[in-house]
JSON list of C-alpha atoms in Angstrom, two decimals:
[
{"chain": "A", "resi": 1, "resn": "UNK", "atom": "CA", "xyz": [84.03, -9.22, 89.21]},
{"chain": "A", "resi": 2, "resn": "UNK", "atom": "CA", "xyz": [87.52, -8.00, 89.83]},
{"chain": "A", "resi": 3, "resn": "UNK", "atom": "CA", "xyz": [87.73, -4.93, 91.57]},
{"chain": "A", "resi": 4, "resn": "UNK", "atom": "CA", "xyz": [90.73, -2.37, 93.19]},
{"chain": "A", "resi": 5, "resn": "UNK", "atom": "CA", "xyz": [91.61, -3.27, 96.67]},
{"chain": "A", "resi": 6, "resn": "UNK", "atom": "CA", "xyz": [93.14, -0.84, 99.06]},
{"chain": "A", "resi": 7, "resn": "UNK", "atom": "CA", "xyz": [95.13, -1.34, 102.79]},
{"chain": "A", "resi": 8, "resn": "UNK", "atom": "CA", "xyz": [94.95, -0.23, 105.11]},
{"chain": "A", "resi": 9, "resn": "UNK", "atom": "CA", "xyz": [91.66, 0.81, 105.52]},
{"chain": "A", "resi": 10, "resn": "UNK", "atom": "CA", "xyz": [92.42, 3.47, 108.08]},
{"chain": "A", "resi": 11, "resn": "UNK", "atom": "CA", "xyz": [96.00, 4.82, 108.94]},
{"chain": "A", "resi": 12, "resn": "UNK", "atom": "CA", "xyz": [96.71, 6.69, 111.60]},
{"chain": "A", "resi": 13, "resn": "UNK", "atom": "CA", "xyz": [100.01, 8.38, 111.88]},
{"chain": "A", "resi": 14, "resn": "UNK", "atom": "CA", "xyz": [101.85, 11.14, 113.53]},
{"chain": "A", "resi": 15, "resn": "UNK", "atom": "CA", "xyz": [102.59, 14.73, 112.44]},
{"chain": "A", "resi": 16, "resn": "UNK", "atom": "CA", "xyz": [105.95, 14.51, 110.65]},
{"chain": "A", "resi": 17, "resn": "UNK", "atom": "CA", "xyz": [106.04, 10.66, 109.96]},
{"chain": "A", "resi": 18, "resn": "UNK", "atom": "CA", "xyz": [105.79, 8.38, 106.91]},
{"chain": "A", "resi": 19, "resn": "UNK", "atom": "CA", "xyz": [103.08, 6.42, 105.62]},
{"chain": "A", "resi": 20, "resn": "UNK", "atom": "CA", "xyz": [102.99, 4.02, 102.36]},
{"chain": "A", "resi": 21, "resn": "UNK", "atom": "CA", "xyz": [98.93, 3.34, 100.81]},
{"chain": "A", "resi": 22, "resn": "UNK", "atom": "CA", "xyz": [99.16, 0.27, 99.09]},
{"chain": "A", "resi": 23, "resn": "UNK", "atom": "CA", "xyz": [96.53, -0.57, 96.51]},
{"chain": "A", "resi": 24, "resn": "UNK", "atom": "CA", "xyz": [96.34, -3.79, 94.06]},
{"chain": "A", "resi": 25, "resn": "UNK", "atom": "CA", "xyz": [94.56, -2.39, 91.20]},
{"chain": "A", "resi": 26, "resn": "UNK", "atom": "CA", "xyz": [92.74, -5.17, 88.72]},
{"chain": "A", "resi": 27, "resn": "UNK", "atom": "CA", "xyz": [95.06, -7.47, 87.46]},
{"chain": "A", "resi": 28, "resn": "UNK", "atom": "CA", "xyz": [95.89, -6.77, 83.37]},
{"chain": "A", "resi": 29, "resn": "UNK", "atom": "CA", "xyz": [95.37, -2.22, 84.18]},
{"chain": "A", "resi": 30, "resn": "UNK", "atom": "CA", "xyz": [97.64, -0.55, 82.81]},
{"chain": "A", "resi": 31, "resn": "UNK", "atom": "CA", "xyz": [96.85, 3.24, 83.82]},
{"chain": "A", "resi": 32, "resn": "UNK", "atom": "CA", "xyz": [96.95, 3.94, 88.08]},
{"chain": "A", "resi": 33, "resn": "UNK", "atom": "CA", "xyz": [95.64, 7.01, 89.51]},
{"chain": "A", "resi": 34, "resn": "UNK", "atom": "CA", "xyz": [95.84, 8.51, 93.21]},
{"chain": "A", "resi": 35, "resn": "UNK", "atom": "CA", "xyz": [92.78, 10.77, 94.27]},
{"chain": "A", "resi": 36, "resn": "UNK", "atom": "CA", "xyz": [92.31, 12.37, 97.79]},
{"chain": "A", "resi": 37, "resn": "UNK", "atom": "CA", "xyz": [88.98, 13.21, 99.16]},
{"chain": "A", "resi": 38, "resn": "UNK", "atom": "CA", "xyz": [89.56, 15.67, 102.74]},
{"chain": "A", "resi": 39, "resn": "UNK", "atom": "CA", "xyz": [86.64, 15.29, 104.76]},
{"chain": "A", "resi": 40, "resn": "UNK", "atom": "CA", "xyz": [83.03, 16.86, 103.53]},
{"chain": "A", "resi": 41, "resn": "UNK", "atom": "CA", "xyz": [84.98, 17.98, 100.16]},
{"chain": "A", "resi": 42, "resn": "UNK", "atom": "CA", "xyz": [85.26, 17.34, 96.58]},
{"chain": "A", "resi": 43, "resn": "UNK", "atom": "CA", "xyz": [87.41, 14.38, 95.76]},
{"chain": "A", "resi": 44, "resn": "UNK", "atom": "CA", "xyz": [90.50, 15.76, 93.88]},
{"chain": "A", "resi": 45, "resn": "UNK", "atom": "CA", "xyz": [93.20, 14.21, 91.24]},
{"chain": "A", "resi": 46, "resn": "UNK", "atom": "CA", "xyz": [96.76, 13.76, 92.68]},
{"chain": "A", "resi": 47, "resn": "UNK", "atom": "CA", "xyz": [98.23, 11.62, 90.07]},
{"chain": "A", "resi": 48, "resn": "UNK", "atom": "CA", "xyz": [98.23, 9.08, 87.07]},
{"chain": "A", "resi": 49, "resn": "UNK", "atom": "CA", "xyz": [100.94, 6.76, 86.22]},
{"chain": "A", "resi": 50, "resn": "UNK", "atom": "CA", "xyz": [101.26, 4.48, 83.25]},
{"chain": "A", "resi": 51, "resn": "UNK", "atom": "CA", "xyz": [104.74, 2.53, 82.16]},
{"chain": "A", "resi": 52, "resn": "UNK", "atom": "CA", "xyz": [106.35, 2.91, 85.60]},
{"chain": "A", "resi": 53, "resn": "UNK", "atom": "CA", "xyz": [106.59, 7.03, 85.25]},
{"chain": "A", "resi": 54, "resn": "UNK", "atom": "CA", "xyz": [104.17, 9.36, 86.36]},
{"chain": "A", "resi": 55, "resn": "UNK", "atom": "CA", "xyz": [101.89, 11.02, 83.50]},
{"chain": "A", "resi": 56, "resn": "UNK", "atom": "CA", "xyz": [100.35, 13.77, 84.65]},
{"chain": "A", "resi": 57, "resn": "UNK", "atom": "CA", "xyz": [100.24, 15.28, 88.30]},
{"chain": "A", "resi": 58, "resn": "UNK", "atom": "CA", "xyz": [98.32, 18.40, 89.87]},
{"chain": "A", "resi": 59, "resn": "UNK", "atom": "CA", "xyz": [99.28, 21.14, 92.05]},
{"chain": "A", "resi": 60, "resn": "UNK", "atom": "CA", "xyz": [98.44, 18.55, 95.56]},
{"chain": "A", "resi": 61, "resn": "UNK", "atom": "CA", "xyz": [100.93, 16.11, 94.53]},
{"chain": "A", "resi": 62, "resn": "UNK", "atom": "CA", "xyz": [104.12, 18.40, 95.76]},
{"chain": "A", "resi": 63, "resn": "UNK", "atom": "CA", "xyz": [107.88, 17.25, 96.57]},
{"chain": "A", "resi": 64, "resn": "UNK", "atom": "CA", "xyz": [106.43, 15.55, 99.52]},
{"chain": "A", "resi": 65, "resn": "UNK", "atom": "CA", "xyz": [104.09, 12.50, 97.49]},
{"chain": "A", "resi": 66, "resn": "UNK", "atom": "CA", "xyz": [105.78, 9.90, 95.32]},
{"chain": "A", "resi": 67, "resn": "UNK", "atom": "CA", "xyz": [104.16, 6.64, 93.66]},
{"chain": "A", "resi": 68, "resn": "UNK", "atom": "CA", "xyz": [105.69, 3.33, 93.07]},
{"chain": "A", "resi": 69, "resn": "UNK", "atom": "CA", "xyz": [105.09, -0.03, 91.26]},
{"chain": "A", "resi": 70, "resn": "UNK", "atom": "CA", "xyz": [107.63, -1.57, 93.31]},
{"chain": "A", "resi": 71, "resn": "UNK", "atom": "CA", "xyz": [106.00, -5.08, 91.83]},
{"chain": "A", "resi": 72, "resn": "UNK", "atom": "CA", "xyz": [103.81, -6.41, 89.00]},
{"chain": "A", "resi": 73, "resn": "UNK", "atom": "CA", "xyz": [100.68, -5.86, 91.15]},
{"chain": "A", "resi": 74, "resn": "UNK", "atom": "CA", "xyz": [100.98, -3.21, 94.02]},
{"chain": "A", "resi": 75, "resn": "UNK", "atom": "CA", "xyz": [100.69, 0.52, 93.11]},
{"chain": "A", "resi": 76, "resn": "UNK", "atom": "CA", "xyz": [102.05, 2.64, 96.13]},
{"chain": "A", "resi": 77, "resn": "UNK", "atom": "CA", "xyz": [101.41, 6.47, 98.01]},
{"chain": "A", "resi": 78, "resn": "UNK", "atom": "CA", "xyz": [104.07, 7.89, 99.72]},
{"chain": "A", "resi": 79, "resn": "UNK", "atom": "CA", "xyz": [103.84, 10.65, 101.95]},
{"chain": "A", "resi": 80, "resn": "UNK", "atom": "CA", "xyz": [107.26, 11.50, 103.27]},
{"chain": "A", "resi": 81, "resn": "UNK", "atom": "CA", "xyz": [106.43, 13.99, 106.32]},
{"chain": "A", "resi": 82, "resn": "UNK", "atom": "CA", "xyz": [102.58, 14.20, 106.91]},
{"chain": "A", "resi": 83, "resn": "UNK", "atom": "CA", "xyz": [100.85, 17.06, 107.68]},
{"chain": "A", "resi": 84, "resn": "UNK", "atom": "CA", "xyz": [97.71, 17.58, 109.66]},
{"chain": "A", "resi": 85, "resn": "UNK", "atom": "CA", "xyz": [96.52, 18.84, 106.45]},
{"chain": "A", "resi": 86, "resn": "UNK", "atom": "CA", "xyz": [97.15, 14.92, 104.51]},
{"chain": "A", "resi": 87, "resn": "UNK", "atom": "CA", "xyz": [94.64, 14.02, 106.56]},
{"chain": "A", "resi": 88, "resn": "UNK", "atom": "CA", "xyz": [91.84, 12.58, 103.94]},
{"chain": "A", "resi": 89, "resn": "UNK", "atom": "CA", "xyz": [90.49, 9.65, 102.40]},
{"chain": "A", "resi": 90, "resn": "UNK", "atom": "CA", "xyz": [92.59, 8.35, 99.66]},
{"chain": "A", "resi": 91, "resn": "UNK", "atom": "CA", "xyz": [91.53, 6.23, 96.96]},
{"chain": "A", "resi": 92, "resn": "UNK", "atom": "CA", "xyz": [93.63, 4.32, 93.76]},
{"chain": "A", "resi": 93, "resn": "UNK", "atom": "CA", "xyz": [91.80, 3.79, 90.94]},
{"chain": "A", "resi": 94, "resn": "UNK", "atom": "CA", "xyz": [92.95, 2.02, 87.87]},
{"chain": "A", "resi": 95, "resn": "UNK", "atom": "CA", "xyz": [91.87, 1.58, 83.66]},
{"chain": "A", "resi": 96, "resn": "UNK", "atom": "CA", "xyz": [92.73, -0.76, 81.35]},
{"chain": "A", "resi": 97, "resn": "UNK", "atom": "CA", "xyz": [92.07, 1.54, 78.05]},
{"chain": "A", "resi": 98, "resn": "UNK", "atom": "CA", "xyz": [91.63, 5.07, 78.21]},
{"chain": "A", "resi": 99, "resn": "UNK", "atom": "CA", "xyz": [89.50, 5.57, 74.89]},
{"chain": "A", "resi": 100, "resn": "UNK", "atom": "CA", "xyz": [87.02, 3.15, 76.38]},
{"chain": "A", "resi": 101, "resn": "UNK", "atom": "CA", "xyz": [87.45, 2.38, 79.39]},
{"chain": "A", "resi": 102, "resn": "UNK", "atom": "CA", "xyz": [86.15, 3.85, 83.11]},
{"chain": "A", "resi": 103, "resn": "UNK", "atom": "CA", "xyz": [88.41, 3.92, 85.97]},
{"chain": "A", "resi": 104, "resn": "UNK", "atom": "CA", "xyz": [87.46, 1.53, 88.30]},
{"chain": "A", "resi": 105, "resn": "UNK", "atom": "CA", "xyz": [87.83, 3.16, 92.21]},
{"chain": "A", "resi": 106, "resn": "UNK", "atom": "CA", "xyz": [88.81, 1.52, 95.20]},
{"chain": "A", "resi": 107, "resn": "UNK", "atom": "CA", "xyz": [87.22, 1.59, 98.73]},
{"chain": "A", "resi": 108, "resn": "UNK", "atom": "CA", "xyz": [89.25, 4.31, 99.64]},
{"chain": "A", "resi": 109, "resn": "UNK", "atom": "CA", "xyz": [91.73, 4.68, 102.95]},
{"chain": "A", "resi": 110, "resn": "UNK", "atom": "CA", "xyz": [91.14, 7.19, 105.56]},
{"chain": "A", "resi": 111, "resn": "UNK", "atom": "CA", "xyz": [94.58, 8.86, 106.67]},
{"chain": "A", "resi": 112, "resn": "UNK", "atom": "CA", "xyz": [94.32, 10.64, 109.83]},
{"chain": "A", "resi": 113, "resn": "UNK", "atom": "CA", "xyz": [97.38, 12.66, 110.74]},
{"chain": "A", "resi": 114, "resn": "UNK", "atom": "CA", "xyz": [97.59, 13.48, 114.65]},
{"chain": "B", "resi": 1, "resn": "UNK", "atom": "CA", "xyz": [90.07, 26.96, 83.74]},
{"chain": "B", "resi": 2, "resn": "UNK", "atom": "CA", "xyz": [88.59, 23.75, 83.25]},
{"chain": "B", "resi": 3, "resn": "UNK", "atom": "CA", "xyz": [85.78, 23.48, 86.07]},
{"chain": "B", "resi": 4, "resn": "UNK", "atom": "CA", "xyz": [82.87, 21.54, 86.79]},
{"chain": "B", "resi": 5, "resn": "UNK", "atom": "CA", "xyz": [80.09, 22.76, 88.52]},
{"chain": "B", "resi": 6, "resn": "UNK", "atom": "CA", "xyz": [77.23, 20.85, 90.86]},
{"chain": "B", "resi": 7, "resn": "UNK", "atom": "CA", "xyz": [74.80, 24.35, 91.75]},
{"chain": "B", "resi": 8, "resn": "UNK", "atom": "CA", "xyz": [73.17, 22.30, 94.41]},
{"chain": "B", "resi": 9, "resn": "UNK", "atom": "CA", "xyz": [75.00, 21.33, 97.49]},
{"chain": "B", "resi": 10, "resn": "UNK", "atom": "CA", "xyz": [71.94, 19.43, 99.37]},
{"chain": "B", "resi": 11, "resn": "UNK", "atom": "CA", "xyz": [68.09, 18.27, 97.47]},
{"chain": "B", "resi": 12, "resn": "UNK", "atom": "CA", "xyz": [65.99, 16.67, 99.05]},
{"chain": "B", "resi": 13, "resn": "UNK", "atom": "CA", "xyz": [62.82, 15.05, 97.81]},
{"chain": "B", "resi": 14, "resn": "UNK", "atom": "CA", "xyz": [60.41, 13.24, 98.75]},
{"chain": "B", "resi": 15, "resn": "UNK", "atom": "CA", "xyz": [60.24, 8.59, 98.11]},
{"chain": "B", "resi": 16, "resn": "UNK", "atom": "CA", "xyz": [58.83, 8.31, 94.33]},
{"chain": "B", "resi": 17, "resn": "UNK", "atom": "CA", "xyz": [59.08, 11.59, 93.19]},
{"chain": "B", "resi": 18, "resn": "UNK", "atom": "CA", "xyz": [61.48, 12.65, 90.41]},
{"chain": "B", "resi": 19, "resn": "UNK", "atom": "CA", "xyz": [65.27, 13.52, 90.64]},
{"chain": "B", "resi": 20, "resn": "UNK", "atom": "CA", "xyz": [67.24, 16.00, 88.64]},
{"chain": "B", "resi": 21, "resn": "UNK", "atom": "CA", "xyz": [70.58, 16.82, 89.72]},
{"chain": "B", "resi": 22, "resn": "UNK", "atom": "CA", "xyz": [72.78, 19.49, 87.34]},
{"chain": "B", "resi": 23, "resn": "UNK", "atom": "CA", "xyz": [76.22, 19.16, 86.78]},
{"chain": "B", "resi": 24, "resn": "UNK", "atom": "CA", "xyz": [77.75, 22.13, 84.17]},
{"chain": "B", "resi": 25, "resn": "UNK", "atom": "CA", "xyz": [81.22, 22.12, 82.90]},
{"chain": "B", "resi": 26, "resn": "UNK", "atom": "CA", "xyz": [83.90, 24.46, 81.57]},
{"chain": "B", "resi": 27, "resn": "UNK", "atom": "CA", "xyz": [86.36, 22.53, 79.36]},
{"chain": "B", "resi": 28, "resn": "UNK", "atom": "CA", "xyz": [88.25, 23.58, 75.95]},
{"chain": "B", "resi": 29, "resn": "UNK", "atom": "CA", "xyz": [86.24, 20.69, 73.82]},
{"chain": "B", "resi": 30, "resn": "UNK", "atom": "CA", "xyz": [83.74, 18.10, 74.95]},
{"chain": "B", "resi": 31, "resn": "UNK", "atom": "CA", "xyz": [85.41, 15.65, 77.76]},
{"chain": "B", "resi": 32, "resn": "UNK", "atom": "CA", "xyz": [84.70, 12.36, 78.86]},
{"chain": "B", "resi": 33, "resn": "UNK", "atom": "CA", "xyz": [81.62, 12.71, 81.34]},
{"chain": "B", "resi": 34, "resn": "UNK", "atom": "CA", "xyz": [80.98, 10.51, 84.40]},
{"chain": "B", "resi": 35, "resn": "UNK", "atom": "CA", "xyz": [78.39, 10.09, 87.40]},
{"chain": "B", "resi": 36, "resn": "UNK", "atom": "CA", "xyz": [79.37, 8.64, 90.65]},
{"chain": "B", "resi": 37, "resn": "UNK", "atom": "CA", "xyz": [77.67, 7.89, 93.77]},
{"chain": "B", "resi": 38, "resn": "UNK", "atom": "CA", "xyz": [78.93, 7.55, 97.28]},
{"chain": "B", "resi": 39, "resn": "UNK", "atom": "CA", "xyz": [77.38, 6.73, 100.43]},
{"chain": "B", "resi": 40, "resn": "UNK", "atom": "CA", "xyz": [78.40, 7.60, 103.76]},
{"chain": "B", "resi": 41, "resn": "UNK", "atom": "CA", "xyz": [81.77, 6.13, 104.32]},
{"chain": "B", "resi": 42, "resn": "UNK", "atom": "CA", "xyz": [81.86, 4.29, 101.73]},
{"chain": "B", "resi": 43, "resn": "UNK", "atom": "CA", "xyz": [84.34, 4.32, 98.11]},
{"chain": "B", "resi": 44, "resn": "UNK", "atom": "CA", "xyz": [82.93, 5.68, 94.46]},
{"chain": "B", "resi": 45, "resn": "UNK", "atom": "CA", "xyz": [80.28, 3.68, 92.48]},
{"chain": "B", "resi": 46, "resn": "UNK", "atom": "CA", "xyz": [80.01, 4.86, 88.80]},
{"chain": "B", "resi": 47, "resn": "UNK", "atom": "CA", "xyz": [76.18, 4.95, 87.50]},
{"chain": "B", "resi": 48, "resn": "UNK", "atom": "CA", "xyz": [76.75, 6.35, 84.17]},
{"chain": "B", "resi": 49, "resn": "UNK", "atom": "CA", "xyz": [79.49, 7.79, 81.71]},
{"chain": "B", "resi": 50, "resn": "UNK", "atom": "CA", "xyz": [79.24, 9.58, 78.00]},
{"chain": "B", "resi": 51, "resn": "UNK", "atom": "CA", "xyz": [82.06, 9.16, 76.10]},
{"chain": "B", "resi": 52, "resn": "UNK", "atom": "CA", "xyz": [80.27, 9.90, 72.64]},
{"chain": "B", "resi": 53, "resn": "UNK", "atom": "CA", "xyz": [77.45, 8.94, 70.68]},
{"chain": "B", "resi": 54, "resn": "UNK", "atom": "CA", "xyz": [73.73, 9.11, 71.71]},
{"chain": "B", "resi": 55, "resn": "UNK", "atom": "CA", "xyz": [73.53, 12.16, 74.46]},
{"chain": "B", "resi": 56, "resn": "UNK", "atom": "CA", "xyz": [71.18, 10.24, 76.56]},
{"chain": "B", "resi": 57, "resn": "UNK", "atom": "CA", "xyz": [72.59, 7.61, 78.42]},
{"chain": "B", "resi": 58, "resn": "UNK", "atom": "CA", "xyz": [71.50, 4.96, 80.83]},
{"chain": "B", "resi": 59, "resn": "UNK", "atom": "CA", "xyz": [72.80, 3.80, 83.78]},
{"chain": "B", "resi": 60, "resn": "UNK", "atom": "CA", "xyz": [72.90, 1.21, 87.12]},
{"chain": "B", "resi": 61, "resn": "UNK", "atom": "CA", "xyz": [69.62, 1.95, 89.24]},
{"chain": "B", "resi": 62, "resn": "UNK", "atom": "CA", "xyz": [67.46, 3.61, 87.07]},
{"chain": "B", "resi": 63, "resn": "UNK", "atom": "CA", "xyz": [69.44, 6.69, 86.26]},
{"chain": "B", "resi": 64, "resn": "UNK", "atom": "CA", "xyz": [70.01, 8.61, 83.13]},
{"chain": "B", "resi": 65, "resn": "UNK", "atom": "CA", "xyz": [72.07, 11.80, 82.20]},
{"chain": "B", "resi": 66, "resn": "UNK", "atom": "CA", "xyz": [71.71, 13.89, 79.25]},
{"chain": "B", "resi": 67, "resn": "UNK", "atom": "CA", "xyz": [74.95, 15.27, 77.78]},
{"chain": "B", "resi": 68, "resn": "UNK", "atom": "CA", "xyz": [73.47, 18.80, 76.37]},
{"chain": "B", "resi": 69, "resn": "UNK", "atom": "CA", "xyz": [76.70, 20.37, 74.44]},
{"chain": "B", "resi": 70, "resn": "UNK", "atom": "CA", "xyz": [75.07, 23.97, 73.72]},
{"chain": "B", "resi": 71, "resn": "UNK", "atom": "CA", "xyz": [74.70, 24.01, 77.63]},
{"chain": "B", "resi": 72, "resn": "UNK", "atom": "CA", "xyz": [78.02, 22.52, 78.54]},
{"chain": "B", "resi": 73, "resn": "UNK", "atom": "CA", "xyz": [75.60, 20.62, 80.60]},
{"chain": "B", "resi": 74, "resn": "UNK", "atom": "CA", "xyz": [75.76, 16.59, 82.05]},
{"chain": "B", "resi": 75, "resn": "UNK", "atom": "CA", "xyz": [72.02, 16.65, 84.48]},
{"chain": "B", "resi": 76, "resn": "UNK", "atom": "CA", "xyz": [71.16, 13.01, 86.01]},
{"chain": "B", "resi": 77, "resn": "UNK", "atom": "CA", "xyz": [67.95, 12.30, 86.29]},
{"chain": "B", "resi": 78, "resn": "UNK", "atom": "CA", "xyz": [65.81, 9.51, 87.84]},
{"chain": "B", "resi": 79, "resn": "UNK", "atom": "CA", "xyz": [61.85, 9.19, 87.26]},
{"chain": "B", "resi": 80, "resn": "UNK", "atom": "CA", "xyz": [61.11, 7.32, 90.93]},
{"chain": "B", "resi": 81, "resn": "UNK", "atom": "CA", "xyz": [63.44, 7.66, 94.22]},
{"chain": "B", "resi": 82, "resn": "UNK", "atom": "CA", "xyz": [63.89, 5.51, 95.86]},
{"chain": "B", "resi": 83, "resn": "UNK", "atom": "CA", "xyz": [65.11, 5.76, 100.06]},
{"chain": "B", "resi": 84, "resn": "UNK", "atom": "CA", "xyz": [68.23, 3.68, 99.06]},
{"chain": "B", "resi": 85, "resn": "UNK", "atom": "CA", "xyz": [69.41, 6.07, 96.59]},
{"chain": "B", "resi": 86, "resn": "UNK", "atom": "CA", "xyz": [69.86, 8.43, 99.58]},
{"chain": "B", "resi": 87, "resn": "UNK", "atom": "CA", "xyz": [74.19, 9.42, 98.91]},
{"chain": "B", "resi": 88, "resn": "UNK", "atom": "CA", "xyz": [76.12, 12.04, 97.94]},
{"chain": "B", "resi": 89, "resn": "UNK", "atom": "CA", "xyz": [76.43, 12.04, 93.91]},
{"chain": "B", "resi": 90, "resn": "UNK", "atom": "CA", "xyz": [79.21, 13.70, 92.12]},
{"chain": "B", "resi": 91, "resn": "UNK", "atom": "CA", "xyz": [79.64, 14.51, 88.66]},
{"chain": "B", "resi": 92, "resn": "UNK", "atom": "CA", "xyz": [83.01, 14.09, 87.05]},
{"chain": "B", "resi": 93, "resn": "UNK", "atom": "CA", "xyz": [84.90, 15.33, 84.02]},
{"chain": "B", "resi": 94, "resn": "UNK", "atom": "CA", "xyz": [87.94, 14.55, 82.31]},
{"chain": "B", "resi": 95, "resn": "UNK", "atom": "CA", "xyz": [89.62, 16.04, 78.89]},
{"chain": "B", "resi": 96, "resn": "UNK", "atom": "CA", "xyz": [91.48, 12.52, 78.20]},
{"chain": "B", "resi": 97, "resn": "UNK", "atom": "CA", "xyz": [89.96, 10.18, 80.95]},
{"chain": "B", "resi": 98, "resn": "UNK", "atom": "CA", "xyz": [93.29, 10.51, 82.59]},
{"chain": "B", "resi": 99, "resn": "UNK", "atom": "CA", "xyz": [93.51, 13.44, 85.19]},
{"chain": "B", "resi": 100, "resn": "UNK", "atom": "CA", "xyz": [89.20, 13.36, 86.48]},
{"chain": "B", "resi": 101, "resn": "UNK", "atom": "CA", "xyz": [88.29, 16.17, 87.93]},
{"chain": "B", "resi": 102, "resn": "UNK", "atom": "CA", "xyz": [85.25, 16.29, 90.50]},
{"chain": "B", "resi": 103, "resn": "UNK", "atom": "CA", "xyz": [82.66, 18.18, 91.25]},
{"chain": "B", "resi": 104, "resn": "UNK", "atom": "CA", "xyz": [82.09, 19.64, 95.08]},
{"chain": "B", "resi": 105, "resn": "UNK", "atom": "CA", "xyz": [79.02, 16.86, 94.71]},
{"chain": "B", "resi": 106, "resn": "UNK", "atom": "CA", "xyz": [74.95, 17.17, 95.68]},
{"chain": "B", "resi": 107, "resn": "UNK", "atom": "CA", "xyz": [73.95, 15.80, 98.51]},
{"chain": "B", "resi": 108, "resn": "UNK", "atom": "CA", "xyz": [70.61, 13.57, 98.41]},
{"chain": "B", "resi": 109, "resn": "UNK", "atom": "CA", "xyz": [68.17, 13.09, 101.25]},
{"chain": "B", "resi": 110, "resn": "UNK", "atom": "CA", "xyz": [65.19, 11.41, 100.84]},
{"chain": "B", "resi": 111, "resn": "UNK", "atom": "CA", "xyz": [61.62, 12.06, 102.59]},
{"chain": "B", "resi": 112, "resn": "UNK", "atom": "CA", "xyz": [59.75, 8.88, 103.35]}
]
């Protein structure tokens, strides 16, 4: 069964520094989503992104995040400056439909900022 | 605000008995509703979804959530636990099945 693949598994990175999340979501998805789940909380919606442009965003997903599709098969998180407060575990996710369709999750990778 | 609401933080019951866990929601009209379970250190597994039709739907591992529109209400229920099922389980709404929006999630333990 295909499935959402995410790398690293665990990033750890320095106050102030950048780190790119890759994730490979299934092959023929068109819709890519970015969720963040902090440690012991709720797992919470940063962004969707369908036809190389960001859809919808919430209130997490500030000047500091950006996504890319830099190719036909990666889907990208940037975080430009981390903050001690980034640190989470991130997971893609991606759908093929969205009147049918459930979006498929991926293992996840844990961000620890030091 | 849209919100969705898990009342119970931890349950635990005891190997065979019965599980309910509630999940309410506040949204504008009837979203997409979803189940998902996660154990320790691990990613998301879906177990159910309603996206319309019959309000009673099954899922993976002998689990089954009512959709109950008068109560804004999406419970999952399982007849038997089992000491595998032993996760955290969060409930999950979204208006357009774009933007989901979790619950804080219920917490599972098992008794032997």
């Amino acid at each position: 069964e295909p499935e959402v693949t995410q790398t690293p598994s665990h990033q750890v990175t320095q106050m102030g520094q950048e780190v790119i999340l890759r994730c490979v979501p299934i092959s023929n998805h068109l819709y890519f989503y970015w969720y963040r789940q902090i440690l012991g909380q709720k797992v919470e919606f940063l962004v969707s992104f369908y036809n190389n442009e960001i859809s919808e965003k919430s209130e997490i997903f500030d000047d500091q995040f950006s996504v890319e599709r830099p190719d036909g098969s990666n889907f990208t998180l940037k975080i430009r400056s981390t903050k001690l407060e980034d640190s989470a575990m991130y997971f893609c996710a991606s759908i093929k439909r969205r009147d049918t369709d459930t979006q498929y999750f991926g293992p996840g990778t844990r961000l620890t900022v030091l | 605000a849209q919100s969705v609401t898990q009342p119970d933080i931890h349950i635990t019951v005891s190997e065979g008995a019965s599980l309910e866990l509630r999940c309410n929601y506040s949204y504008g009209a009837t979203p997409y509703l979803f189940w998902y379970v996660q154990s320790p250190g691990q990613g998301l597994q879906l177990l159910l979804k309603y996206f319309s039709g019959d309000t009673l739907v099954q899922g993976i591992k002998g689990f089954e959530a009512e959709f109950k529109r008068s109560q804004s209400s999406f419970n999952l229920r399982k007849p038997s636990v089992h000491w595998s099922d032993a996760a955290e389980y969060f409930c999950a709404v979204s208006y357009n099945n774009n933007d989901m929006r979790f619950g804080a999630g219920t917490r599972l333990t098992v008794k032997p």
